[in-house]
Coordinates of C-alpha atoms and ligand atoms in Angstrom, one line a residue:
M608 CA 14.5 3.4 -20.2
A609 CA 13.7 7.3 -18.7
S610 CA 10.6 7.7 -17.1
S611 CA 8.4 10.1 -19.2
L612 CA 6.0 10.2 -15.9
Q613 CA 6.9 13.6 -14.3
D614 CA 5.2 16.0 -12.8
G615 CA 5.8 19.9 -12.7
F616 CA 7.7 19.8 -9.2
G617 CA 10.2 17.2 -10.4
R618 CA 9.2 14.4 -9.6
S619 CA 9.3 10.8 -11.3
F620 CA 6.8 8.0 -11.1
R621 CA 8.4 4.9 -11.6
Y622 CA 6.1 3.1 -9.5
L623 CA 2.7 1.8 -10.0
R624 CA -0.1 0.5 -7.0
V625 CA -3.6 -1.4 -8.7
S626 CA -5.8 -2.1 -6.6
V627 CA -7.5 -5.2 -8.2
I628 CA -10.5 -5.7 -6.2
D629 CA -12.2 -3.1 -3.6
A630 CA -14.1 -5.8 -1.3
C631 CA -12.2 -7.6 1.6
N632 CA -12.7 -10.6 4.3
F633 CA -11.6 -8.1 7.1
R634 CA -12.7 -5.1 9.0
C635 CA -9.9 -3.6 9.9
V636 CA -11.5 -0.2 12.5
Y637 CA -9.5 2.4 10.4
C638 CA -10.7 1.2 7.4
L639 CA -14.2 -1.4 6.7
P640 CA -14.9 -1.4 10.6
Q641 CA -18.1 -2.2 9.0
G642 CA -16.7 -5.0 6.7
Y643 CA -17.2 -4.5 3.3
C644 CA -20.5 -3.3 1.5
K645 CA -20.5 -4.0 -2.1
D646 CA -22.2 -1.0 -3.6
P647 CA -24.2 -2.3 -6.7
T648 CA -24.3 1.0 -8.5
Q649 CA -20.3 0.5 -9.4
D650 CA -19.3 -0.8 -12.4
R651 CA -17.4 -4.2 -12.5
P652 CA -13.6 -4.3 -11.7
L653 CA -11.1 -4.2 -14.7
D654 CA -11.0 -7.5 -16.2
Q655 CA -7.9 -8.9 -17.1
N656 CA -7.7 -7.5 -20.9
E657 CA -8.2 -3.9 -19.4
F658 CA -5.5 -5.2 -16.9
Q659 CA -2.7 -5.8 -19.5
N660 CA -3.1 -2.7 -21.5
L661 CA -2.6 -0.9 -18.3
F662 CA 0.3 -2.9 -17.3
A663 CA 1.9 -2.4 -20.3
G664 CA 0.2 1.2 -20.9
F665 CA 2.2 2.1 -17.8
A666 CA 5.4 0.5 -18.6
A667 CA 6.2 2.1 -21.9
L668 CA 5.7 4.9 -20.1
G669 CA 8.5 3.9 -17.7
V670 CA 7.0 2.5 -14.8
V671 CA 9.7 -0.3 -13.5
K672 CA 7.5 -1.6 -10.6
I673 CA 4.1 -2.5 -10.2
R674 CA 2.1 -3.2 -6.5
L675 CA -1.5 -5.1 -6.8
T676 CA -3.6 -4.5 -3.5
G677 CA -7.1 -3.8 -2.4
G678 CA -9.2 -4.0 -1.0
E679 CA -7.8 -7.8 -0.4
P680 CA -5.9 -8.6 -3.8
T681 CA -6.2 -12.7 -2.4
L682 CA -9.9 -12.6 -2.8
R683 CA -9.4 -12.1 -7.0
R684 CA -9.9 -15.4 -8.2
D685 CA -7.3 -14.8 -10.8
L686 CA -4.7 -12.9 -8.8
V687 CA -1.9 -15.2 -10.0
E688 CA -2.8 -14.7 -13.5
L689 CA -2.8 -11.4 -13.0
V690 CA 0.7 -11.2 -10.9
A691 CA 2.1 -13.3 -14.2
M692 CA 0.7 -11.1 -16.8
A693 CA 2.2 -8.1 -14.5
K694 CA 5.8 -9.4 -14.3
Q695 CA 6.2 -10.9 -18.0
T696 CA 5.2 -7.1 -19.1
P697 CA 8.2 -5.9 -20.5
G698 CA 9.7 -3.5 -18.6
I699 CA 8.9 -4.2 -15.4
Q700 CA 11.2 -5.2 -12.7
E701 CA 9.5 -5.7 -9.6
V702 CA 6.2 -6.9 -8.8
A703 CA 5.2 -6.8 -5.6
L704 CA 1.6 -7.7 -3.4
S705 CA 0.1 -5.9 -0.3
T706 CA -2.3 -8.5 1.6
N707 CA -3.8 -9.3 4.5
G708 CA -2.3 -12.1 5.2
Y709 CA -5.1 -14.6 4.6
R710 CA -4.8 -16.4 1.7
L711 CA -0.7 -15.9 1.4
S712 CA 0.2 -19.5 2.6
A713 CA -1.8 -21.6 0.3
L714 CA -1.5 -18.8 -2.5
L715 CA 2.3 -18.5 -1.6
P716 CA 3.4 -21.5 -4.2
E717 CA 1.6 -20.4 -7.5
L718 CA 2.6 -16.8 -6.8
L719 CA 6.1 -17.8 -6.5
A720 CA 6.0 -19.5 -10.0
A721 CA 4.0 -16.4 -11.6
G722 CA 7.2 -14.3 -10.9
L723 CA 6.6 -12.7 -7.5
D724 CA 9.3 -10.5 -6.2
A725 CA 7.6 -9.5 -3.1
V726 CA 4.7 -8.7 -0.3
N727 CA 3.9 -6.3 2.2
V728 CA 1.6 -7.8 4.8
S729 CA -0.6 -6.2 6.6
I730 CA -0.1 -7.0 10.5
D731 CA -1.4 -4.4 13.3
S732 CA -0.1 -6.2 16.6
L733 CA 1.6 -9.1 17.2
R734 CA -0.9 -9.7 20.3
P735 CA -3.7 -12.1 19.2
D736 CA -6.3 -10.3 21.4
I737 CA -5.4 -6.7 19.7
F738 CA -4.7 -8.2 16.2
K739 CA -8.4 -9.9 16.6
E740 CA -9.7 -6.2 18.0
T741 CA -8.2 -4.6 14.9
T742 CA -9.0 -6.3 12.3
G743 CA -12.3 -8.5 13.7
Q744 CA -10.4 -11.9 12.8
D745 CA -8.9 -13.6 15.1
L746 CA -6.5 -15.1 12.5
L747 CA -2.8 -13.9 13.9
E748 CA -1.3 -17.4 14.4
R749 CA -2.4 -17.9 10.5
V750 CA -0.9 -14.8 9.2
R751 CA 2.4 -14.9 11.1
G752 CA 2.5 -19.1 9.4
G753 CA 2.2 -17.0 6.2
V754 CA 5.2 -14.4 6.5
E755 CA 7.5 -17.4 8.1
E756 CA 6.6 -19.3 4.9
A757 CA 7.1 -15.6 2.7
I758 CA 10.8 -15.7 4.1
A759 CA 11.8 -18.7 4.0
A760 CA 10.6 -18.6 0.1
G761 CA 13.2 -16.2 -0.1
L762 CA 10.4 -13.2 -1.0
R763 CA 11.1 -10.0 0.1
V764 CA 8.8 -9.3 3.4
K765 CA 7.8 -6.0 4.8
V766 CA 5.1 -5.9 7.3
N767 CA 3.1 -3.2 7.7
A768 CA 1.1 -2.1 11.0
V769 CA -0.9 0.9 11.9
L770 CA 0.0 3.3 14.7
M771 CA -2.8 3.7 16.8
R772 CA -2.3 5.5 20.2
G773 CA -4.2 3.5 23.2
V774 CA -4.1 0.1 20.7
N775 CA -0.8 -1.3 19.4
D776 CA 1.7 2.3 20.0
S777 CA 3.2 -0.6 23.1
D778 CA 4.1 -2.9 20.4
L779 CA 7.5 -1.9 19.6
P780 CA 9.5 -4.0 21.5
L781 CA 7.7 -7.2 20.5
F782 CA 8.3 -5.7 16.9
A783 CA 11.9 -5.1 17.6
A784 CA 12.4 -8.8 18.2
F785 CA 10.5 -9.9 15.6
V786 CA 13.2 -8.4 12.9
R787 CA 16.2 -9.5 15.4
D788 CA 16.5 -12.2 13.7
R789 CA 14.3 -11.7 10.6
A790 CA 15.4 -10.4 7.2
V791 CA 11.9 -8.2 7.5
S792 CA 11.2 -4.6 7.6
V793 CA 8.6 -3.6 9.9
R794 CA 6.9 -0.5 9.2
F795 CA 4.5 1.6 11.3
I796 CA 1.8 3.7 9.3
E797 CA 0.7 6.7 10.8
L798 CA -2.9 6.2 11.1
M799 CA -4.7 8.6 8.5
R800 CA -7.5 10.3 8.2
T801 CA -9.7 9.2 5.6
G802 CA -13.8 10.4 5.4
G803 CA -14.5 7.6 7.4
N804 CA -13.1 7.1 10.0
L805 CA -12.1 10.8 11.6
E806 CA -13.6 9.9 15.5
L807 CA -11.2 7.2 15.1
F808 CA -8.5 9.2 14.4
E809 CA -9.0 11.4 16.7
K810 CA -8.7 9.3 19.6
H811 CA -5.8 7.1 18.6
H812 CA -3.8 9.2 16.2
I813 CA -0.4 9.7 17.1
S814 CA 2.6 10.7 15.6
A815 CA 5.5 8.8 13.7
Q816 CA 7.8 10.5 15.8
V817 CA 6.8 9.5 19.2
I818 CA 7.9 6.3 17.7
Q819 CA 11.3 8.0 16.2
K820 CA 12.1 9.2 19.4
T821 CA 11.4 6.0 21.0
L822 CA 14.1 4.2 18.3
E823 CA 16.9 6.8 18.2
A824 CA 17.0 6.5 22.4
D825 CA 17.2 2.7 21.9
G826 CA 19.8 2.6 19.5
W827 CA 18.2 2.6 15.7
Y828 CA 19.6 4.5 13.4
Q829 CA 18.2 6.0 10.0
R830 CA 19.1 4.5 6.7
A831 CA 20.8 6.7 4.3
R832 CA 18.4 7.2 1.9
G833 CA 18.4 6.1 -1.7
P834 CA 17.5 8.3 -4.6
T835 CA 14.3 6.4 -6.0
D836 CA 13.4 5.6 -2.5
G837 CA 9.7 6.5 -1.5
P838 CA 9.0 7.9 1.5
A839 CA 9.4 5.6 4.3
R840 CA 12.5 6.0 6.7
E841 CA 14.2 3.2 7.2
Y842 CA 15.4 2.6 10.7
K843 CA 18.8 0.0 11.1
H844 CA 19.9 -1.6 14.8
A845 CA 23.6 -3.6 15.5
D846 CA 21.9 -6.5 16.6
H847 CA 19.1 -7.0 14.6
Q848 CA 19.0 -8.1 11.2
G849 CA 15.2 -6.6 9.9
S850 CA 14.9 -3.1 10.0
L851 CA 12.0 -0.9 11.1
G852 CA 10.5 1.9 9.2
L853 CA 8.4 4.8 10.1
I854 CA 5.2 6.4 7.2
A855 CA 4.5 9.7 8.7
P856 CA 2.3 11.7 5.5
Y857 CA 2.1 14.3 8.6
A858 CA 5.5 15.2 8.5
K859 CA 6.2 18.4 6.3
D860 CA 8.2 17.0 3.8
F861 CA 6.4 13.4 2.9
C862 CA 5.2 14.8 -0.7
D863 CA 8.9 15.6 -1.6
S864 CA 9.5 11.6 -2.2
C865 CA 6.2 11.2 -3.4
N866 CA 7.3 8.4 -6.4
R867 CA 3.7 6.4 -7.1
L868 CA 0.6 6.7 -8.8
R869 CA -2.7 4.7 -8.5
I870 CA -5.7 3.1 -9.8
S871 CA -8.2 1.8 -8.6
C872 CA -10.1 -1.6 -9.3
R873 CA -12.2 0.4 -12.1
G874 CA -9.4 1.9 -13.6
E875 CA -9.0 5.1 -12.1
L876 CA -6.1 7.3 -11.8
K877 CA -5.9 8.1 -8.3
L878 CA -3.0 11.3 -8.4
C879 CA -2.8 11.5 -4.8
L880 CA -4.1 9.0 -2.1
F881 CA -5.7 12.6 -0.6
G882 CA -6.8 14.1 -3.7
D883 CA -10.0 14.7 -4.6
G884 CA -9.8 13.6 -8.3
Q885 CA -9.9 10.1 -9.9
H886 CA -10.3 9.7 -13.7
S887 CA -11.0 7.5 -15.0
L888 CA -8.7 5.7 -18.0
R889 CA -11.1 2.8 -19.1
A890 CA -12.2 4.0 -21.8
F891 CA -8.7 3.3 -23.3
L892 CA -7.3 0.0 -21.5
Q893 CA -10.2 -1.4 -24.3
R894 CA -7.7 -2.4 -27.0
P895 CA -3.6 -2.2 -27.3
D896 CA -4.1 0.2 -30.3
Q897 CA -5.7 2.7 -27.4
R898 CA -2.0 3.3 -26.1
D899 CA -1.3 7.1 -27.7
E900 CA -4.6 7.9 -26.2
L901 CA -4.0 6.3 -22.9
H902 CA -0.1 8.3 -22.7
L903 CA -1.8 11.6 -23.3
A904 CA -4.4 11.2 -21.0
V905 CA -1.8 10.4 -18.0
Q906 CA 0.7 12.9 -18.7
S907 CA -2.0 15.6 -19.4
L908 CA -3.5 14.7 -15.9
L909 CA 0.2 14.5 -14.7
G910 CA 0.2 18.6 -14.9
H911 CA -2.6 18.8 -12.4
K912 CA -0.5 16.7 -9.3
K913 CA -0.5 18.9 -6.6
V914 CA 3.2 19.9 -4.9
S915 CA 1.6 18.0 -1.6
H916 CA -1.3 16.8 -0.1
F917 CA -2.2 19.5 2.5
L918 CA -2.9 16.9 5.3
Q919 CA -1.9 19.9 8.0
E920 CA -4.6 22.7 6.6
G921 CA -7.5 19.8 6.9
Q922 CA -7.4 18.7 3.5
Y923 CA -7.8 14.5 3.3
G924 CA -9.5 14.9 0.1
N925 CA -12.7 12.6 -1.0
T926 CA -11.8 9.0 -0.1
Q927 CA -14.1 7.5 2.6
Q928 CA -11.3 4.6 2.9
F929 CA -8.6 3.2 1.5
A930 CA -10.1 -0.4 0.4
S931 CA -11.7 1.6 -2.3
I932 CA -7.8 2.6 -3.3
G933 CA -5.8 0.2 -2.2
G934 CA -3.5 2.7 0.4
Ligands
LIG1840 N1 -5.9 -5.4 1.8 C1 -4.7 -5.1 2.3 C2 -4.1 -4.6 3.2 O1 -4.9 -4.5 4.1 O2 -2.3 -4.5 3.5 C3 -3.9 -4.3 1.1 C4 -5.2 -2.8 1.1 S1 -5.1 -2.4 2.5 C5 -6.2 -0.9 2.0 C6 -3.3 -1.2 2.2 C7 -2.9 -0.2 3.2 O3 -3.5 0.7 3.7 C8 -2.6 -1.7 4.1 O4 -1.6 -1.4 4.7 C9 -3.3 -0.4 5.6 O5 -3.1 -1.0 6.8 C10 -3.6 0.7 5.7 N2 -4.4 1.5 5.8 C11 -5.7 1.4 5.8 N3 -6.3 2.5 5.8 C12 -5.7 3.3 6.7 C13 -5.3 4.4 7.6 N4 -7.0 5.1 7.4 N5 -4.2 5.3 7.7 C14 -3.1 4.5 7.5 N6 -2.8 3.4 6.5 C15 -4.3 2.5 6.3
LIG1841 FE1 -9.4 -4.9 4.4 FE2 -6.7 -4.1 4.0 FE3 -9.1 -2.2 4.4 FE4 -8.1 -4.3 6.5 S1 -6.7 -2.3 5.6 S2 -10.3 -3.9 5.9 S3 -7.0 -5.7 5.4 S4 -8.8 -3.7 2.6

């Protein structure tokens, strides 16, 4: 089925990132340095019924891939049910999860049984002290254990590391060694500025180009891009089973391949990670017979999606941290 979700710049949106919770048990320095703090003025997160209507409504518009994210999605008690529900939605071909890995090992058998296809695990450093410094948790071995089990179980696994100057920018050889014998993709995400991390950003931001140059000098070559690939650039090497990738939001062509829309855990559509607007769809998620209204609302909102995030011009939107929208 062709996607009805297209914007005015020729981009199609078949990939939906859905935050299922905004709480988190880690304190990543660039995201929730003081830890999660509940805002009592906020409405409750969507319930299963609302998620079911959301998944089915977007699948009917041509979405084929759903990623559940957070906050930390594994803190939600009904995560396994949500994975199963997404997977059983007609039209959805792939269900993925983004997690800090804290409960990955414990939940793995149930997630597999629910039909999970792929998992992205955040590991900013393979050095235990730096992992602890960046996440506030001394849990590298536990998280790595979950990753190894997920690989052994046949899940598609990606590891995400947020690149920070003077913190983990010297970890490249460790990550390259990690993917030598594992069919895993490690992707370095350029640190992004949010409303809440200006000081950290100015101190630690480093362009992904620096890593790109090192990779190319070390014999890594860029894998040809597929027509439906998102903005990540993947690099392969003759001696390595896995791959290394770069997510470089400050690169000038980054938005050309944008293929995703985002939903907050309260049912707000966010057209761009860095945009100002979030538009509540909650009123259209109460019953399955409100699907036409949902479709009209989403298609009309998509008309407001901008060609680029305009980050280079210093615009970074109203997001305080990505835990609220899922990164
Ligand atoms: N808690 C889960 C996790 O950490 O994987 C899922 C939510 S987290 C917000 C999703 C992704 O956003 C993670 O890979 C995280 O490292 C990334 N992220 C959060 N804040 C970021 C920032 N300011 N710049 C770049 N990446 C960021
Ligand atoms: Fe939590 Fe993920 Fe944010 Fe880290 S990046 S604080 S694990 S939501």
